[in-house]
Tab-separated table of C-alpha atoms in Angstrom:
chain	number	residue	atom	x	y	z
A	1	MET	CA	47.702	29.560	140.574
A	2	SER	CA	51.030	30.409	142.223
A	3	SER	CA	52.384	33.947	142.324
A	4	LYS	CA	55.358	32.854	140.215
A	5	ARG	CA	53.019	31.616	137.486
A	6	LEU	CA	51.025	34.858	137.648
A	7	TRP	CA	54.139	36.967	137.206
A	8	LEU	CA	55.276	34.742	134.334
A	9	ASN	CA	51.912	35.174	132.601
A	10	PHE	CA	52.042	38.920	133.217
A	11	PHE	CA	55.476	39.333	131.639
A	12	SER	CA	54.507	37.065	128.737
A	13	MET	CA	51.464	39.218	128.007
A	14	LEU	CA	53.576	42.373	128.355
A	15	ILE	CA	56.115	41.090	125.823
A	16	CYS	CA	53.322	40.136	123.411
A	17	LEU	CA	51.792	43.589	123.817
A	18	LEU	CA	55.094	45.303	123.073
A	19	HIS	CA	55.379	43.299	119.847
A	20	ILE	CA	51.783	43.945	118.811
A	21	LEU	CA	51.785	47.720	119.407
A	22	PRO	CA	53.953	48.618	116.351
A	23	PHE	CA	51.606	46.627	114.098
A	24	TYR	CA	48.596	48.371	115.617
A	25	ILE	CA	50.136	51.793	114.969
A	26	LEU	CA	51.025	50.683	111.440
A	27	ILE	CA	47.404	49.717	110.751
A	28	THR	CA	45.903	52.889	112.262
A	29	THR	CA	48.311	55.058	110.264
A	30	SER	CA	47.598	53.141	107.048
A	31	PHE	CA	43.873	53.919	107.157
A	32	LYS	CA	44.109	57.583	108.173
A	33	ALA	CA	43.778	60.494	105.748
A	34	MET	CA	46.786	62.760	105.281
A	35	ASP	CA	45.006	65.651	107.015
A	36	ASP	CA	43.943	63.522	109.995
A	37	PHE	CA	46.188	64.549	112.911
A	38	SER	CA	44.349	62.606	115.600
A	39	SER	CA	46.268	60.379	118.008
A	40	LYS	CA	48.023	57.403	116.473
A	41	TRP	CA	46.521	55.276	119.238
A	42	ILE	CA	42.973	55.912	118.042
A	43	PHE	CA	41.708	53.779	115.157
A	44	PRO	CA	39.931	55.994	112.594
A	45	GLY	CA	36.161	55.714	112.317
A	46	TYR	CA	36.519	55.386	108.551
A	47	LEU	CA	38.584	53.407	106.032
A	48	TYR	CA	40.801	55.645	103.920
A	49	LEU	CA	42.130	53.441	101.115
A	50	ASP	CA	43.853	56.196	99.112
A	51	ASN	CA	47.066	55.559	101.054
A	52	PHE	CA	47.243	52.036	99.633
A	53	ILE	CA	46.453	53.196	96.095
A	54	SER	CA	48.963	56.062	96.242
A	55	ALA	CA	51.697	53.855	97.728
A	56	TRP	CA	51.117	51.137	95.135
A	57	PHE	CA	51.375	53.414	92.098
A	58	ASN	CA	53.828	56.082	93.308
A	59	ALA	CA	56.343	53.566	94.661
A	60	LYS	CA	55.694	51.182	91.742
A	61	LEU	CA	55.134	48.375	94.202
A	62	ALA	CA	54.076	45.927	91.484
A	63	THR	CA	57.645	45.994	90.131
A	64	ALA	CA	59.096	46.080	93.651
A	65	PHE	CA	57.092	42.987	94.663
A	66	GLN	CA	58.377	41.191	91.583
A	67	ASN	CA	61.976	42.100	92.448
A	68	ASN	CA	61.497	40.990	96.053
A	69	LEU	CA	59.968	37.712	94.954
A	70	ILE	CA	62.790	36.882	92.544
A	71	VAL	CA	65.572	37.746	94.995
A	72	THR	CA	63.934	36.061	97.999
A	73	VAL	CA	62.790	32.832	96.337
A	74	VAL	CA	66.080	32.198	94.520
A	75	SER	CA	68.193	33.140	97.549
A	76	ILE	CA	66.240	30.955	99.984
A	77	THR	CA	66.228	28.023	97.553
A	78	PHE	CA	70.019	28.036	97.317
A	79	ILE	CA	70.432	28.737	101.049
A	80	VAL	CA	68.333	25.685	101.935
A	81	ILE	CA	69.993	23.389	99.381
A	82	LEU	CA	73.594	24.420	100.055
A	83	GLY	CA	73.104	24.717	103.822
A	84	SER	CA	71.558	21.267	104.230
A	85	ILE	CA	74.117	19.582	101.982
A	86	ALA	CA	77.042	21.236	103.805
A	87	ALA	CA	75.608	20.423	107.242
A	88	TYR	CA	75.136	16.701	106.555
A	89	PRO	CA	78.833	15.655	106.581
A	90	LEU	CA	79.599	18.175	109.354
A	91	ALA	CA	76.992	16.544	111.580
A	92	ARG	CA	77.710	12.926	110.683
A	93	ARG	CA	81.518	12.903	110.460
A	94	GLN	CA	83.109	14.507	113.506
A	95	THR	CA	86.653	14.660	112.132
A	96	LYS	CA	89.116	17.376	113.117
A	97	TRP	CA	88.888	18.876	109.650
A	98	ASN	CA	85.096	18.972	109.734
A	99	LYS	CA	85.126	20.522	113.192
A	100	PHE	CA	87.497	23.198	111.907
A	101	ILE	CA	85.239	23.905	108.912
A	102	TYR	CA	82.211	24.078	111.200
A	103	MET	CA	83.899	26.547	113.554
A	104	LEU	CA	84.985	28.593	110.546
A	105	PHE	CA	81.357	28.898	109.432
A	106	ILE	CA	80.213	29.757	112.951
A	107	SER	CA	82.908	32.415	113.344
A	108	ALA	CA	81.485	34.176	110.280
A	109	LEU	CA	78.344	34.922	112.318
A	110	ILE	CA	80.165	37.596	114.307
A	111	VAL	CA	81.061	39.620	111.188
A	112	PRO	CA	78.482	42.403	110.636
A	113	PRO	CA	77.685	42.777	106.924
A	114	LEU	CA	78.066	46.571	107.036
A	115	THR	CA	81.714	46.329	108.122
A	116	SER	CA	82.572	44.715	104.784
A	117	LEU	CA	80.339	46.945	102.644
A	118	VAL	CA	83.143	48.950	101.014
A	119	PRO	CA	85.233	45.962	99.838
A	120	LEU	CA	82.016	44.179	98.869
A	121	TYR	CA	80.960	47.129	96.735
A	122	LYS	CA	84.325	47.232	94.961
A	123	PHE	CA	84.265	43.458	94.492
A	124	MET	CA	80.766	43.526	92.976
A	125	VAL	CA	81.773	46.362	90.618
A	126	ASP	CA	84.809	44.371	89.434
A	127	LEU	CA	82.680	41.236	89.128
A	128	GLY	CA	79.946	43.003	87.146
A	129	GLY	CA	77.297	42.187	89.720
A	130	MET	CA	75.958	45.716	90.223
A	131	ASN	CA	72.296	46.083	89.287
A	132	GLN	CA	72.084	42.346	88.664
A	133	TYR	CA	69.785	39.902	90.407
A	134	TRP	CA	72.514	37.303	90.653
A	135	GLY	CA	74.838	39.760	92.394
A	136	ILE	CA	72.594	40.514	95.356
A	137	ILE	CA	71.417	36.880	95.483
A	138	LEU	CA	75.041	35.793	95.832
A	139	LEU	CA	75.499	38.233	98.722
A	140	HIS	CA	72.400	36.980	100.531
A	141	ILE	CA	73.500	33.367	100.143
A	142	THR	CA	76.967	34.166	101.469
A	143	PHE	CA	75.812	36.004	104.591
A	144	HIS	CA	72.968	33.630	105.484
A	145	LEU	CA	74.760	30.319	104.980
A	146	PRO	CA	76.650	30.297	108.344
A	147	MET	CA	73.465	30.437	110.435
A	148	THR	CA	71.775	27.953	108.100
A	149	ILE	CA	74.630	25.464	108.471
A	150	PHE	CA	74.575	25.974	112.250
A	151	LEU	CA	70.847	25.165	112.459
A	152	TYR	CA	70.940	22.215	110.041
A	153	THR	CA	73.996	20.701	111.724
A	154	GLY	CA	72.342	20.829	115.131
A	155	PHE	CA	69.111	19.338	113.821
A	156	ILE	CA	70.773	16.513	111.866
A	157	SER	CA	72.758	15.634	115.005
A	158	THR	CA	69.457	14.804	116.740
A	159	ILE	CA	68.512	12.248	114.048
A	160	PRO	CA	69.619	8.698	114.984
A	161	ARG	CA	72.569	7.366	112.997
A	162	GLU	CA	70.794	4.019	112.773
A	163	LEU	CA	68.737	5.463	109.892
A	164	ASP	CA	71.935	6.011	107.930
A	165	GLU	CA	73.116	2.506	108.666
A	166	ALA	CA	69.765	1.024	107.624
A	167	GLY	CA	69.899	2.948	104.352
A	168	MET	CA	73.442	1.798	103.623
A	169	ILE	CA	72.444	-1.809	104.273
A	170	ASP	CA	69.730	-1.377	101.644
A	171	GLY	CA	72.373	-0.209	99.198
A	172	ALA	CA	71.743	3.557	99.304
A	173	GLY	CA	74.650	5.851	98.485
A	174	GLN	CA	75.465	9.039	100.380
A	175	PHE	CA	73.390	11.348	98.182
A	176	GLU	CA	70.497	8.900	97.956
A	177	LEU	CA	70.641	8.425	101.712
A	178	PHE	CA	70.454	12.168	102.259
A	179	TYR	CA	67.694	13.003	99.796
A	180	ARG	CA	65.474	9.965	100.328
A	181	ILE	CA	65.833	9.357	104.069
A	182	LEU	CA	67.142	12.454	105.864
A	183	LEU	CA	65.709	15.283	103.764
A	184	PRO	CA	62.051	14.424	104.517
A	185	LEU	CA	62.918	14.560	108.234
A	186	LEU	CA	64.300	18.088	107.880
A	187	LYS	CA	60.918	19.772	107.366
A	188	PRO	CA	60.896	21.537	110.780
A	189	ILE	CA	64.361	23.049	110.430
A	190	THR	CA	63.766	23.853	106.750
A	191	ALA	CA	60.621	25.765	107.717
A	192	THR	CA	62.652	27.612	110.356
A	193	VAL	CA	65.346	28.540	107.835
A	194	ILE	CA	62.747	29.717	105.312
A	195	ILE	CA	61.032	31.934	107.889
A	196	LEU	CA	64.175	33.381	109.501
A	197	HIS	CA	66.136	34.057	106.344
A	198	GLY	CA	63.110	34.660	104.142
A	199	VAL	CA	62.034	37.569	106.355
A	200	SER	CA	65.607	38.889	106.436
A	201	VAL	CA	66.040	38.783	102.651
A	202	TRP	CA	62.524	40.105	101.975
A	203	ASN	CA	63.040	43.090	104.301
A	204	ASP	CA	66.648	43.775	103.288
A	205	PHE	CA	67.460	47.437	102.798
A	206	GLN	CA	71.223	47.888	102.989
A	207	PHE	CA	72.235	45.504	100.194
A	208	SER	CA	69.291	46.459	97.995
A	209	LEU	CA	70.084	50.158	98.358
A	210	PHE	CA	73.711	49.810	97.311
A	211	PHE	CA	73.628	46.961	94.799
A	212	LEU	CA	70.278	47.461	93.040
A	213	GLN	CA	70.385	51.143	92.173
A	214	LYS	CA	68.322	51.144	88.991
A	215	PRO	CA	64.723	52.315	89.604
A	216	GLU	CA	63.289	49.249	87.868
A	217	LEU	CA	65.258	46.964	90.226
A	218	ARG	CA	64.204	48.577	93.509
A	219	THR	CA	62.892	46.300	96.227
A	220	ILE	CA	59.948	47.208	98.478
A	221	THR	CA	62.007	48.741	101.290
A	222	VAL	CA	64.041	50.934	98.934
A	223	ALA	CA	60.935	51.959	96.973
A	224	LEU	CA	59.132	53.026	100.166
A	225	SER	CA	62.159	54.990	101.383
A	226	SER	CA	61.584	57.407	98.481
A	227	PHE	CA	58.577	58.767	100.411
A	228	PHE	CA	60.929	60.242	103.021
A	229	GLY	CA	62.889	63.376	102.276
A	230	GLN	CA	63.574	66.946	103.317
A	231	ASP	CA	60.381	68.212	101.683
A	232	ASN	CA	58.543	64.901	101.466
A	233	ASN	CA	57.112	62.882	104.332
A	234	LYS	CA	54.265	60.618	103.232
A	235	ILE	CA	53.942	58.636	106.444
A	236	GLY	CA	50.494	57.304	105.483
A	237	TRP	CA	51.820	55.997	102.180
A	238	VAL	CA	54.799	54.377	103.895
A	239	ALA	CA	52.540	52.714	106.470
A	240	ALA	CA	50.190	51.395	103.776
A	241	GLY	CA	53.105	50.165	101.640
A	242	SER	CA	54.749	48.526	104.652
A	243	PHE	CA	51.473	46.833	105.516
A	244	MET	CA	51.185	45.395	101.996
A	245	GLY	CA	54.855	44.448	101.969
A	246	ALA	CA	54.577	42.547	105.250
A	247	LEU	CA	51.586	40.434	104.206
A	248	PRO	CA	53.497	37.827	102.105
A	249	MET	CA	55.875	36.986	104.970
A	250	VAL	CA	52.987	36.863	107.438
A	251	LEU	CA	51.228	34.332	105.204
A	252	VAL	CA	54.413	32.272	104.872
A	253	TYR	CA	54.804	32.241	108.657
A	254	LEU	CA	51.183	31.200	109.219
A	255	PHE	CA	51.672	28.366	106.736
A	256	LEU	CA	54.943	27.129	108.285
A	257	GLN	CA	54.571	28.156	111.929
A	258	ARG	CA	53.706	24.641	113.170
A	259	TYR	CA	57.249	23.565	112.199
A	260	PHE	CA	58.967	26.775	113.299
A	261	ILE	CA	59.378	26.314	117.064
A	262	THR	CA	60.295	22.628	116.759
A	263	GLY	CA	62.940	23.325	114.150
A	264	LEU	CA	64.429	26.332	115.932
A	265	SER	CA	64.769	24.612	119.312
A	266	ALA	CA	66.089	21.326	117.889
A	267	GLY	CA	68.485	23.099	115.550
A	268	ALA	CA	70.028	25.115	118.378
A	269	ILE	CA	70.290	22.404	121.044
A	270	LYS	CA	73.207	20.479	119.587
A	271	GLY	CA	74.483	23.166	117.270
């Protein structure tokens, strides 16, 4: 094996290690008792499950999981549907107007959500979207659509146009052509969109903190933040709650990971 390959393997393993270490610390902290001040690098010789029980009931994670599920599932459903439909004509019809619309969507990627938080807050108050599922869902759809359209447009551009022509010869209309012929081919990029934006929406803190202020509407991240305070620092509870909160997205990734790399690379090549 060449020295170049050895160095490449070394750096790859180093990067993997750097990504794994936070999860290892999270797990060790989750299973340690509150009075256990041993090193965070040492896995405890016992399993202390009270952190999970305390986090579940004190943060009301059952309600928080329900809120997360509603917001994430509805948001991702609309993001996938609207993003794929918008990307289809942008990828297939390279008119000046479509190119302008595409660049307009892409330019929205450089706008950090926090810079527009104040006008967004006022707008949602005027619209009556505060403490409403539909309000925060609308925000997630708005801020995640540009990247979704970018990925779908790039992926659809890699699909031969001959499929469209064959469908039109068989008498298929535009919508029938999209849903019956192209949509089944979009599984890789759809899996990529679900993973990327699903994780982002599921772990959202900033929008959930400002726009879902009622205790019964708190998401997991906001509920766990209540364990931090001037006189309150339940790090074991937070670690256990974070561990439970991360499991759904880990399972989704394991289920869709075979499509993830293919969709991400293909969606970015021509985008």
